[in-house]
mmCIF file of C-alpha atoms and ligand atoms in Angstrom:
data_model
loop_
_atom_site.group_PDB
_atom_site.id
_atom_site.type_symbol
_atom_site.label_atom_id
_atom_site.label_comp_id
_atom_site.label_asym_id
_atom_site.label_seq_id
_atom_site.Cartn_x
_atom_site.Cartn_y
_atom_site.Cartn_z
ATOM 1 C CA UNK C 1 -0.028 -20.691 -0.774
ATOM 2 C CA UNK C 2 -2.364 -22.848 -3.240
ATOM 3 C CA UNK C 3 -0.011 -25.654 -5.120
ATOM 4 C CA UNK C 4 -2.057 -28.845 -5.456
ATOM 5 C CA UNK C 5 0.650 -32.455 -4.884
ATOM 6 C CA UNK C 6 2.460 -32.720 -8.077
ATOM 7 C CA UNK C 7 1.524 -29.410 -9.932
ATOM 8 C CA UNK C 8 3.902 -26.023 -9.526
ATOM 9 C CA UNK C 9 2.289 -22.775 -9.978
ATOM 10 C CA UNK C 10 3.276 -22.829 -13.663
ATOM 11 C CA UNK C 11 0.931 -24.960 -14.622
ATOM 12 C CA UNK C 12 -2.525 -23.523 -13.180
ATOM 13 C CA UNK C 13 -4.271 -21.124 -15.497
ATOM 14 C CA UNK C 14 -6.327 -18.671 -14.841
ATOM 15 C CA UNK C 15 -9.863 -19.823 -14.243
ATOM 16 C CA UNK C 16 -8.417 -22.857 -12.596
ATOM 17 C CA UNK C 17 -7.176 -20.453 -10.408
ATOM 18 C CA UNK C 18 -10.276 -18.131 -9.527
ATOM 19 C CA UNK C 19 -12.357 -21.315 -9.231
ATOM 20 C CA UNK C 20 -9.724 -22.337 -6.054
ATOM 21 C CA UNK C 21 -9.707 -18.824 -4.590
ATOM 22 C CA UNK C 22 -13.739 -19.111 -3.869
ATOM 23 C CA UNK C 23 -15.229 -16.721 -5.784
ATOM 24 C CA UNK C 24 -18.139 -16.078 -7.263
ATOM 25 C CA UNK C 25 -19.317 -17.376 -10.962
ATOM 26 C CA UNK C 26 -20.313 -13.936 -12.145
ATOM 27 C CA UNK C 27 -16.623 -12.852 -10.772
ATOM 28 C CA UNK C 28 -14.553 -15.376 -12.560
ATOM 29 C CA UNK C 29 -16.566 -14.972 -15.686
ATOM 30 C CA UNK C 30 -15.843 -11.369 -15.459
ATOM 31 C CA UNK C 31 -12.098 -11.752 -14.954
ATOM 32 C CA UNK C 32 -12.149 -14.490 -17.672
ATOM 33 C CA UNK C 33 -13.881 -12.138 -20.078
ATOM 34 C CA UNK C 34 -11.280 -9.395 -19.816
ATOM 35 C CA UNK C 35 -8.949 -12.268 -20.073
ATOM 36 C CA UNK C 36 -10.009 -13.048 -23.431
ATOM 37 C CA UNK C 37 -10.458 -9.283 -24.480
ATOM 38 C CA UNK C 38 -6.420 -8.865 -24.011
ATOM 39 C CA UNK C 39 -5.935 -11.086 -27.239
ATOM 40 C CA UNK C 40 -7.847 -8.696 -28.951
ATOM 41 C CA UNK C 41 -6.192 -6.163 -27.834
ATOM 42 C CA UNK C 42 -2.450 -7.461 -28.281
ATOM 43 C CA UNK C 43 -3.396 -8.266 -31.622
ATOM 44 C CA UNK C 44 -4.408 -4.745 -32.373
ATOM 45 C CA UNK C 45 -0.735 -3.588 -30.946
ATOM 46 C CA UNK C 46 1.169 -6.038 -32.871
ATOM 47 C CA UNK C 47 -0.386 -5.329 -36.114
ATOM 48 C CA UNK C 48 -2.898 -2.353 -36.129
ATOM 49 C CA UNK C 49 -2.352 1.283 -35.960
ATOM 50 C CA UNK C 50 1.291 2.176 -36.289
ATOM 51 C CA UNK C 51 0.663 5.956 -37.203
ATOM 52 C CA UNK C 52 -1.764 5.217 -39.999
ATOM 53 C CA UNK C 53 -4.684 6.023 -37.862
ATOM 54 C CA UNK C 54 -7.207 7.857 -40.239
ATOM 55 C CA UNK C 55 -5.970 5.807 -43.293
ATOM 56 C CA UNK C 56 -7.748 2.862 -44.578
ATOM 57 C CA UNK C 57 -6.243 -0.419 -44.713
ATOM 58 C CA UNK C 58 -6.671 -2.465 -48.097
ATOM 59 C CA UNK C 59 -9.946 -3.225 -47.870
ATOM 60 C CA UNK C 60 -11.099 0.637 -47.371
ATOM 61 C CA UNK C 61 -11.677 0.088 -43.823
ATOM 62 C CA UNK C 62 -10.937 3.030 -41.573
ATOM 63 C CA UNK C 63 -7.684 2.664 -39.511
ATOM 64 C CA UNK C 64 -8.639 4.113 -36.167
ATOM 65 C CA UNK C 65 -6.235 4.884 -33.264
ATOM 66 C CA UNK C 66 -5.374 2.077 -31.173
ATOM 67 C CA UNK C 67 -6.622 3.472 -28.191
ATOM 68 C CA UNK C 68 -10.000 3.813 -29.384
ATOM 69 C CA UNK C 69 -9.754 0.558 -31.193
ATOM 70 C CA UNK C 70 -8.351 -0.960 -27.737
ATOM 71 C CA UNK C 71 -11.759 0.722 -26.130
ATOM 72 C CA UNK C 72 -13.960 -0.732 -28.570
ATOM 73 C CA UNK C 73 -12.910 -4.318 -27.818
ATOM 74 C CA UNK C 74 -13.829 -3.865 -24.283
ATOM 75 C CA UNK C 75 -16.540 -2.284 -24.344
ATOM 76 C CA UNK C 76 -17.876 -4.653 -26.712
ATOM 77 C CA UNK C 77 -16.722 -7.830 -24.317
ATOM 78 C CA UNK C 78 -17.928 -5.762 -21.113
ATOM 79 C CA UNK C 79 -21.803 -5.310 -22.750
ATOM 80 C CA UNK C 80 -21.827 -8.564 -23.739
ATOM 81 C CA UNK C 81 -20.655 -10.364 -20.416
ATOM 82 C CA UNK C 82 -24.140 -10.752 -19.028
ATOM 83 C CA UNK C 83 -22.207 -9.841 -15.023
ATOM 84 C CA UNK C 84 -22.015 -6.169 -16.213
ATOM 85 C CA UNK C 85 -24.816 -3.599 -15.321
ATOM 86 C CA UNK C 86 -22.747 -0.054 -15.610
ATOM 87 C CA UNK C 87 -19.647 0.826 -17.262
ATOM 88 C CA UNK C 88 -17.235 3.617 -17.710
ATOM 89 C CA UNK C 89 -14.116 4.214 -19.524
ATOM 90 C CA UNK C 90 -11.240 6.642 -19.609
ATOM 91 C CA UNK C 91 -11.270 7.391 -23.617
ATOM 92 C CA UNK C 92 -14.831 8.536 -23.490
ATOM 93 C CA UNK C 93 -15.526 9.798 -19.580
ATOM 94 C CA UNK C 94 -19.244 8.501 -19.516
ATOM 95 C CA UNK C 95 -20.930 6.324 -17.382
ATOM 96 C CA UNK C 96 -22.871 3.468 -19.635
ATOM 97 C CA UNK C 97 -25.809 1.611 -18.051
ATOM 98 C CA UNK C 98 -26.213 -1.749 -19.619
ATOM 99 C CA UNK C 99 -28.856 -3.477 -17.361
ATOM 100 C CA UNK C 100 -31.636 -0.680 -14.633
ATOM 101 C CA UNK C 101 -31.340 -3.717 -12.253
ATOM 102 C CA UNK C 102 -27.572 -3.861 -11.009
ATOM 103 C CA UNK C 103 -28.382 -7.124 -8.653
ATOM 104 C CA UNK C 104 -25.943 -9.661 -8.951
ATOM 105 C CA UNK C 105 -23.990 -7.212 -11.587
ATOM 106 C CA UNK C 106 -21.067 -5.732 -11.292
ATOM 107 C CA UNK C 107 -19.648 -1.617 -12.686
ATOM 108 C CA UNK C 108 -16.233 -1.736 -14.255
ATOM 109 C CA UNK C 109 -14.226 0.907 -14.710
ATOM 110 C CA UNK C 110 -11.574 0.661 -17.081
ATOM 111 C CA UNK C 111 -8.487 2.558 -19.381
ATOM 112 C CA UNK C 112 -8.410 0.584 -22.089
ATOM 113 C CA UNK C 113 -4.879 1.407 -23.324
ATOM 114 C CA UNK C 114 -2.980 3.445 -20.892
ATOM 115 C CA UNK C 115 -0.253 5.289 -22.019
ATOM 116 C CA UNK C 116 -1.095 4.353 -25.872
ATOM 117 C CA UNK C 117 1.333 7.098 -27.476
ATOM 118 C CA UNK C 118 3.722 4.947 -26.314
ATOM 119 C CA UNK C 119 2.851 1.748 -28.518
ATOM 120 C CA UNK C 120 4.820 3.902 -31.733
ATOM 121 C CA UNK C 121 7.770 3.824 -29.537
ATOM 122 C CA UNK C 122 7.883 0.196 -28.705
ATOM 123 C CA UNK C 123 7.392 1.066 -25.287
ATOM 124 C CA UNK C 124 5.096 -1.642 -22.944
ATOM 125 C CA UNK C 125 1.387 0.175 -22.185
ATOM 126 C CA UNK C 126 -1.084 -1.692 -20.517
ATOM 127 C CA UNK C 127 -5.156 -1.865 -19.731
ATOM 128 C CA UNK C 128 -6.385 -1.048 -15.986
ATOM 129 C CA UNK C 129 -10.014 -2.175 -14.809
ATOM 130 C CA UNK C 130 -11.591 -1.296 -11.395
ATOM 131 C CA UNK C 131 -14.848 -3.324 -10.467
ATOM 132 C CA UNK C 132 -17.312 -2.908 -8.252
ATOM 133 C CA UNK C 133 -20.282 -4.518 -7.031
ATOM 134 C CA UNK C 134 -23.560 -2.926 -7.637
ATOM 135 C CA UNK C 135 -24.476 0.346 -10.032
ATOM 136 C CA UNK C 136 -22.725 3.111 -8.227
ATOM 137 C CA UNK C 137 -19.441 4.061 -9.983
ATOM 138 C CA UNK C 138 -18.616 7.682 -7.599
ATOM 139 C CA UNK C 139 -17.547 5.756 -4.771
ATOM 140 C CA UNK C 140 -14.470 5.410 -2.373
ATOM 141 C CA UNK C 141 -11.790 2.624 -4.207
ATOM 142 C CA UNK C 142 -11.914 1.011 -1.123
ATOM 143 C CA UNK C 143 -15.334 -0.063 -1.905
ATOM 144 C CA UNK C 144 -14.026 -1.974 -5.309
ATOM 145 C CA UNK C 145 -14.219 -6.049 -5.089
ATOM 146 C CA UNK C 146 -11.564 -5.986 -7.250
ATOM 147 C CA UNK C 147 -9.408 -4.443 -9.465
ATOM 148 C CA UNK C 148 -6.315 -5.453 -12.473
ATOM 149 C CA UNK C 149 -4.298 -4.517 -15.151
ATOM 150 C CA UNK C 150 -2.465 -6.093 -17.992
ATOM 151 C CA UNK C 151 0.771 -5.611 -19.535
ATOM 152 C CA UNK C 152 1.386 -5.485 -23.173
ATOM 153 C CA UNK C 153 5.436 -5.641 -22.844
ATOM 154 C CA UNK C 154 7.749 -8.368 -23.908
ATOM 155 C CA UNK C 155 5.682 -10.686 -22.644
ATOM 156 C CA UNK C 156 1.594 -10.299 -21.556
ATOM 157 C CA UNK C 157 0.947 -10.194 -17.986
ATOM 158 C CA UNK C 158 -2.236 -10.132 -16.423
ATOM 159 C CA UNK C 159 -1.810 -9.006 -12.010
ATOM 160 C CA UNK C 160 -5.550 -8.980 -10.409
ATOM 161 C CA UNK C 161 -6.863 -9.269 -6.699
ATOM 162 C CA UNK C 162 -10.111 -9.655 -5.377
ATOM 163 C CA UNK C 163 -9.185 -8.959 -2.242
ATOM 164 C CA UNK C 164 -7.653 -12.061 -1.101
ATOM 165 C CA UNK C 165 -4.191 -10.940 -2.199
ATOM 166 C CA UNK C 166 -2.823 -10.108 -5.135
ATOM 167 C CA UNK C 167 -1.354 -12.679 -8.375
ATOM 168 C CA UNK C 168 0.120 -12.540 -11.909
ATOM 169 C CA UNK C 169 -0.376 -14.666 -14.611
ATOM 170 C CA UNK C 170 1.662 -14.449 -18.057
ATOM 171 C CA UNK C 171 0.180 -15.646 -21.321
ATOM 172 C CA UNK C 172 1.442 -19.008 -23.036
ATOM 173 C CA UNK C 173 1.739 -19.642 -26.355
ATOM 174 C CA UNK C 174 -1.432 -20.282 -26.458
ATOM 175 C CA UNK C 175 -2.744 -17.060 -25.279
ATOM 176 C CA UNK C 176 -3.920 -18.607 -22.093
ATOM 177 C CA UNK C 177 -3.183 -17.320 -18.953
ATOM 178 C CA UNK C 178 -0.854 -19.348 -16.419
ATOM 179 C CA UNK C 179 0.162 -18.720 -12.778
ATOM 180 C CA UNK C 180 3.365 -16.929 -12.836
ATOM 181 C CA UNK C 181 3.894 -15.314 -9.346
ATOM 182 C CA UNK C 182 1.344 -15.958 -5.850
ATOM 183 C CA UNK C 183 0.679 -13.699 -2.766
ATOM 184 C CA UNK C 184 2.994 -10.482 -3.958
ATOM 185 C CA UNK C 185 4.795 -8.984 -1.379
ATOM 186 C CA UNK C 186 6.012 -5.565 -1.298
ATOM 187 C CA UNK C 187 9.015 -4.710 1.422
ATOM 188 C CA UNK C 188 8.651 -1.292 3.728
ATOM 189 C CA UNK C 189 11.318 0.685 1.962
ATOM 190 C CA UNK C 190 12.202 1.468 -1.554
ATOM 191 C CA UNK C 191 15.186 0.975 -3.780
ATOM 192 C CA UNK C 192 13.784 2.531 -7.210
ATOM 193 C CA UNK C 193 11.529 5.674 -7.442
ATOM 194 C CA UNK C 194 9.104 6.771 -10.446
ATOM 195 C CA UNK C 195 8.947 10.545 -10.604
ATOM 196 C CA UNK C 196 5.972 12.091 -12.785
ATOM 197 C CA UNK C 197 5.859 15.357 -13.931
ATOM 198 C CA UNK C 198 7.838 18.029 -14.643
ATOM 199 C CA UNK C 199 10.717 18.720 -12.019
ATOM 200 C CA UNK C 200 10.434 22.730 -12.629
ATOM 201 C CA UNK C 201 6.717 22.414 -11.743
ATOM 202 C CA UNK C 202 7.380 20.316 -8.048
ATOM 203 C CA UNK C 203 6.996 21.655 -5.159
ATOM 204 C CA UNK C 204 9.675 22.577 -2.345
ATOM 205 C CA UNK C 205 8.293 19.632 0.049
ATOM 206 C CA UNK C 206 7.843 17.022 -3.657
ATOM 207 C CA UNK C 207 11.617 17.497 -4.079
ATOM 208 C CA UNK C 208 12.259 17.000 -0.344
ATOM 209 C CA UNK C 209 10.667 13.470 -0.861
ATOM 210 C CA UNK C 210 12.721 13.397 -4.088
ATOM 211 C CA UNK C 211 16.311 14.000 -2.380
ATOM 212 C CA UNK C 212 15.215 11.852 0.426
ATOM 213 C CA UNK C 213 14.943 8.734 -2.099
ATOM 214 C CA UNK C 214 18.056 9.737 -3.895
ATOM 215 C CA UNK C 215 20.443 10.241 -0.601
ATOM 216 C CA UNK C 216 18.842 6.786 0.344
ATOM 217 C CA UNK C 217 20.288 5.735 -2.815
ATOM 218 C CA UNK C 218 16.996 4.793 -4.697
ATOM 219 C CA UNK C 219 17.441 4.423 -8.262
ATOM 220 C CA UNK C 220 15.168 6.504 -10.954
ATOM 221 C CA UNK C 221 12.897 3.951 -13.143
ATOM 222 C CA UNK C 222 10.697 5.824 -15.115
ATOM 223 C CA UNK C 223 9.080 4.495 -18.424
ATOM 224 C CA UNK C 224 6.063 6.612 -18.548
ATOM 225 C CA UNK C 225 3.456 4.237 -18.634
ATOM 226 C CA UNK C 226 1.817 4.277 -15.885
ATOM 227 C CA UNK C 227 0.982 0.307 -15.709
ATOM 228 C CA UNK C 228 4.480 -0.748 -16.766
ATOM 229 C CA UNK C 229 6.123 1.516 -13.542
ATOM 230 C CA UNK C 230 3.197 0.182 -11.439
ATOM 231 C CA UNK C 231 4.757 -3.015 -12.708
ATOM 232 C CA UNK C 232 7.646 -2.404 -12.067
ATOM 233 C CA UNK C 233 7.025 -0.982 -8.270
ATOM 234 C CA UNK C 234 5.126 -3.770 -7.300
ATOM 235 C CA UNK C 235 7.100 -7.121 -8.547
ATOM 236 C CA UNK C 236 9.818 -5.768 -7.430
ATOM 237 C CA UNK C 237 8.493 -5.208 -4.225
ATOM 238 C CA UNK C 238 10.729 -1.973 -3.503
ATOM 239 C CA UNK C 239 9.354 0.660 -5.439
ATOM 240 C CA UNK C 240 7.414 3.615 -5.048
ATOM 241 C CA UNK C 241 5.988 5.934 -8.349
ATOM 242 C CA UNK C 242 4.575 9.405 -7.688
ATOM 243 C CA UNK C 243 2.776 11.918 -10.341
ATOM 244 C CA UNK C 244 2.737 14.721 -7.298
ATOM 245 C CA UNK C 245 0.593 18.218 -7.465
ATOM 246 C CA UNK C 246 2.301 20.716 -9.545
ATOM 247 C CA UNK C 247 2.969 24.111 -9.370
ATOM 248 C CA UNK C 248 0.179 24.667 -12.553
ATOM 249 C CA UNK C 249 -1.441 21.034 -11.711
ATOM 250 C CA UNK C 250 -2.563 21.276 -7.877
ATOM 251 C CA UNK C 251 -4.439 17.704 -8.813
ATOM 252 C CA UNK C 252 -1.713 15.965 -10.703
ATOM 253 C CA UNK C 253 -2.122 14.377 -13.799
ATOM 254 C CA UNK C 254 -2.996 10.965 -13.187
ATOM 255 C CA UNK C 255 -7.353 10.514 -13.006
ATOM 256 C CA UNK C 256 -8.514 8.734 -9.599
ATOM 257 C CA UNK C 257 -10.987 6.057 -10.682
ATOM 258 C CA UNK C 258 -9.558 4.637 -13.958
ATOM 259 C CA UNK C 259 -5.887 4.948 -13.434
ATOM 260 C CA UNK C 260 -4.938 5.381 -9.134
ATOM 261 C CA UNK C 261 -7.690 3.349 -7.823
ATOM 262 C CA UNK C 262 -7.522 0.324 -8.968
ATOM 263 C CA UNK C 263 -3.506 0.113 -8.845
ATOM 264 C CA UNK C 264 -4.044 1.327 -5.333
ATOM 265 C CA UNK C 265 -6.370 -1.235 -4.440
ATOM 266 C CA UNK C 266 -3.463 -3.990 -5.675
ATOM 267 C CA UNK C 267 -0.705 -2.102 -4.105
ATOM 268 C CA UNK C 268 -2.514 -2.284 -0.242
ATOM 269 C CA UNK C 269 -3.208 -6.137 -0.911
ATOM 270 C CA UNK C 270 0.387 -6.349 -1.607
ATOM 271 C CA UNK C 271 1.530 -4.645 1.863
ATOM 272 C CA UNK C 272 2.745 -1.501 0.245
ATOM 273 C CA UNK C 273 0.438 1.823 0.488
ATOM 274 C CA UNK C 274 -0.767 4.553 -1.631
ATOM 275 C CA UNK C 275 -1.772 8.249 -0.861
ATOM 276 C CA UNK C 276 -3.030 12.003 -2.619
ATOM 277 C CA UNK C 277 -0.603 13.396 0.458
ATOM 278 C CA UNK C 278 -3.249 14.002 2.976
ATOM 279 C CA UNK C 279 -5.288 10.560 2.955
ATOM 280 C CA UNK C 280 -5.290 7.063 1.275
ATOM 281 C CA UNK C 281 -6.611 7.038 -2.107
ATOM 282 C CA UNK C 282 -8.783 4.444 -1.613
ATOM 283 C CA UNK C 283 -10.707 6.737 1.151
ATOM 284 C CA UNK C 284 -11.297 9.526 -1.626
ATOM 285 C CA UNK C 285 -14.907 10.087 -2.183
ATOM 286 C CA UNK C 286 -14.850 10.619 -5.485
ATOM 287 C CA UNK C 287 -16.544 14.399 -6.879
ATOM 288 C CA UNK C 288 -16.514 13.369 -10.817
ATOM 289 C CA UNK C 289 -15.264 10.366 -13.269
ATOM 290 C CA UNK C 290 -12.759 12.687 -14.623
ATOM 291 C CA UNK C 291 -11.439 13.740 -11.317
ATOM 292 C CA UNK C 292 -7.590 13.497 -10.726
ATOM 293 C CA UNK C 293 -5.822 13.356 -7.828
ATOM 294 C CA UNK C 294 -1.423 13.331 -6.679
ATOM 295 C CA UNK C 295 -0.764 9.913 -6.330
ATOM 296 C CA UNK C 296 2.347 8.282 -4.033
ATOM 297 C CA UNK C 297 2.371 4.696 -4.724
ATOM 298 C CA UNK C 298 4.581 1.671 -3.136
ATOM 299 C CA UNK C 299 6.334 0.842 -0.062
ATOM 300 C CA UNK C 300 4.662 1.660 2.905
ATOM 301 C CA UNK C 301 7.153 3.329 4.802
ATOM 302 C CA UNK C 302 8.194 5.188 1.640
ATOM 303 C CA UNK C 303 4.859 6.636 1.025
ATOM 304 C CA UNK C 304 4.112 7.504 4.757
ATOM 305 C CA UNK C 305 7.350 9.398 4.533
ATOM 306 C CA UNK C 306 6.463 11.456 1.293
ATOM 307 C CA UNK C 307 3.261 12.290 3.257
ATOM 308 C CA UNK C 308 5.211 13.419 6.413
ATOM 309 C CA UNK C 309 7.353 15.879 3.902
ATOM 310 C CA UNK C 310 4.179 16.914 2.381
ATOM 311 C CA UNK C 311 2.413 17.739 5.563
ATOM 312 C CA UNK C 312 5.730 19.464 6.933
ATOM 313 C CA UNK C 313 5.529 22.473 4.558
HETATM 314 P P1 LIG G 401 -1.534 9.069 -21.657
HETATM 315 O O1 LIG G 401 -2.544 8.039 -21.345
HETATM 316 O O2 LIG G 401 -2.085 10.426 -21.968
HETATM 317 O O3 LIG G 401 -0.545 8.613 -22.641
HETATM 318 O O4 LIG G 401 -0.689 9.364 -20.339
HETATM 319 C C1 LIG G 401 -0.077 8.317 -19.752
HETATM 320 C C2 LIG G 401 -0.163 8.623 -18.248
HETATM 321 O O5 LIG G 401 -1.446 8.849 -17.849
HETATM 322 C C3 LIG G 401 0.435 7.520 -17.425
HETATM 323 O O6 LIG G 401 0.488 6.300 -18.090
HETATM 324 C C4 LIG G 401 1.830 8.010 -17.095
HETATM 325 O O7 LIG G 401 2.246 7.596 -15.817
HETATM 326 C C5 LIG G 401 1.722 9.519 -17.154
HETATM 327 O O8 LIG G 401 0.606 9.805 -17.971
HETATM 328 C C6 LIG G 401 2.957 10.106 -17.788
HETATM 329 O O9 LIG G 401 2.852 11.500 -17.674
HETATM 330 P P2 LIG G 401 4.131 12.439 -17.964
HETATM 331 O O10 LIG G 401 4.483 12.206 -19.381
HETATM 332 O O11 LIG G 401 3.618 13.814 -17.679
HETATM 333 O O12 LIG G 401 5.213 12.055 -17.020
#
């Protein structure tokens, strides 16, 4: 547990922060930069968009979507960075090569705005970025050295690891970034569940896992945002969120490199565990950027269970 004599956790921001967990320059710039692309971003959701995508605002400017607005500012931050050689994104499915010689560079994959219908209902969305080291963006998660996501909800929240455990931050009034919670913890079991999907379309052995929770006496949470239930699951600590295969979806919903990777990748840092059914998510060797894949994500003992009903059928 980092606390320097004198200071509490409140009062270390966030490139304070990476600078005492070891890591490299190009790393902290890189978390720093997405950092700074969040203002942007919040901006856009306070202010911009609101249904009038299409329009133009007063000065004959275009409104576009937020979500492609949201991917704009990212992209734009990500190509300028100087630490970023390859890039994809979830709006436009496309792998972007900014620099031939990856050394030293880092890909990012990212969703810009997860979940952005949501913004028109007042409802917290969030970005998700998964980096790796190197050019090649079709490998296992387990090969990422690093992944976050931020929350736009009633506050900002920033959660990241790097592999050395996982940390939030929560934006000031300044827009900066301060320590807000160390070394998350998840516990084995669950007390809330996240069900995805449509309950018609679930499987005999998906609603097995489903009455198992409920006689347990877990509580359904569901916003349908991804990030915000990831949220939820994980600072909690006792939480587990599935989108499962359904009857007309065999491969879910939710898409393996921009959306379950990285969240997997902070889920096992925090203890907890995440799986397609049949093997860790991390360990998928990705076919395609667009590829999806069921996702159980949470408590370990939770998820190892839902992949003991899942294997019983
Ligand atoms: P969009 O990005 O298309 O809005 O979908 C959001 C999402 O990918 C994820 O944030 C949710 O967990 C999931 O879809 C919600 O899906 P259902 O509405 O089918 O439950």
């Amino acid at each position: 547990m980092y606390r320097e004599a004198g200071k509490t956790k409140f009062q270390i921001n966030l490139r304070q922060h990476l600078r005492d967990q070891n890591l490299s320059g190009n790393f902290i710039h890189l978390i720093c930069e997405i950092a700074e692309a969040s203002k942007y971003v919040v901006n856009s959701i306070r202010t911009g968009d609101l249904g009038v995508a299409g329009t133009s605002n007063l000065y004959g400017e275009e409104q576009v979507p937020l979500d492609v607005l949201s991917d704009r500012i990212m992209r734009k931050r990500l190509m300028h960075s100087g630490v970023v050689g390859t890039i994809a994104s979830e709006k436009t499915d496309e792998i972007v090569t900014i620099s031939s010689n990856p050394h030293g560079l880092f890909s990012v994959v990212y969703d810009s705005l997860d979940g952005s219908p949501l913004v028109d209902l007042n409802l917290a969305v969030g970005t998700i970025v998964g980096i790796y080291q190197g050019n090649d963006l079709l490998q296992p998660g387990r090969n990422m050295v690093g992944a976050m996501y931020i929350l736009y909800g009633p506050r900002v929240s920033l959660v990241y690891s790097a592999g050395k455990g996982v940390f939030e931050f929560t934006m000031n009034q300044l827009m900066e970034f301060d320590l807000s919670r160390d070394n998350i913890q998840m516990s084995p079991t669950a007390d809330i569940y996240a069900p995805g999907g449509l309950r018609a379309k679930y499987s005999p052995e998906h609603d097995q896992v489903i009455n198992y929770l409920e006689e347990r006496g877990a509580k359904l949470r569901y916003s349908g945002g991804f990030v915000a239930d990831i949220n939820h699951v994980l600072l909690k600590g006792k939480g587990i969120f599935m989108y499962p295969a359904l009857r007309d979806a065999p491969q879910g919903k939710l898409r393996l490199i921009f959306e379950s990777n990285p969240m997997a990748f902070l889920v096992e840092q925090a203890g907890g565990a995440a799986t397609d059914g049949l093997r860790p998510i991390l360990d998928i060797v990705p076919e395609s950027l667009d590829q999806r894949s069921p996702i159980y994500i949470g408590c370990k003992d939770d998820v190892e269970k839902a992949a003991e009903f899942l294997n019983a059928g």
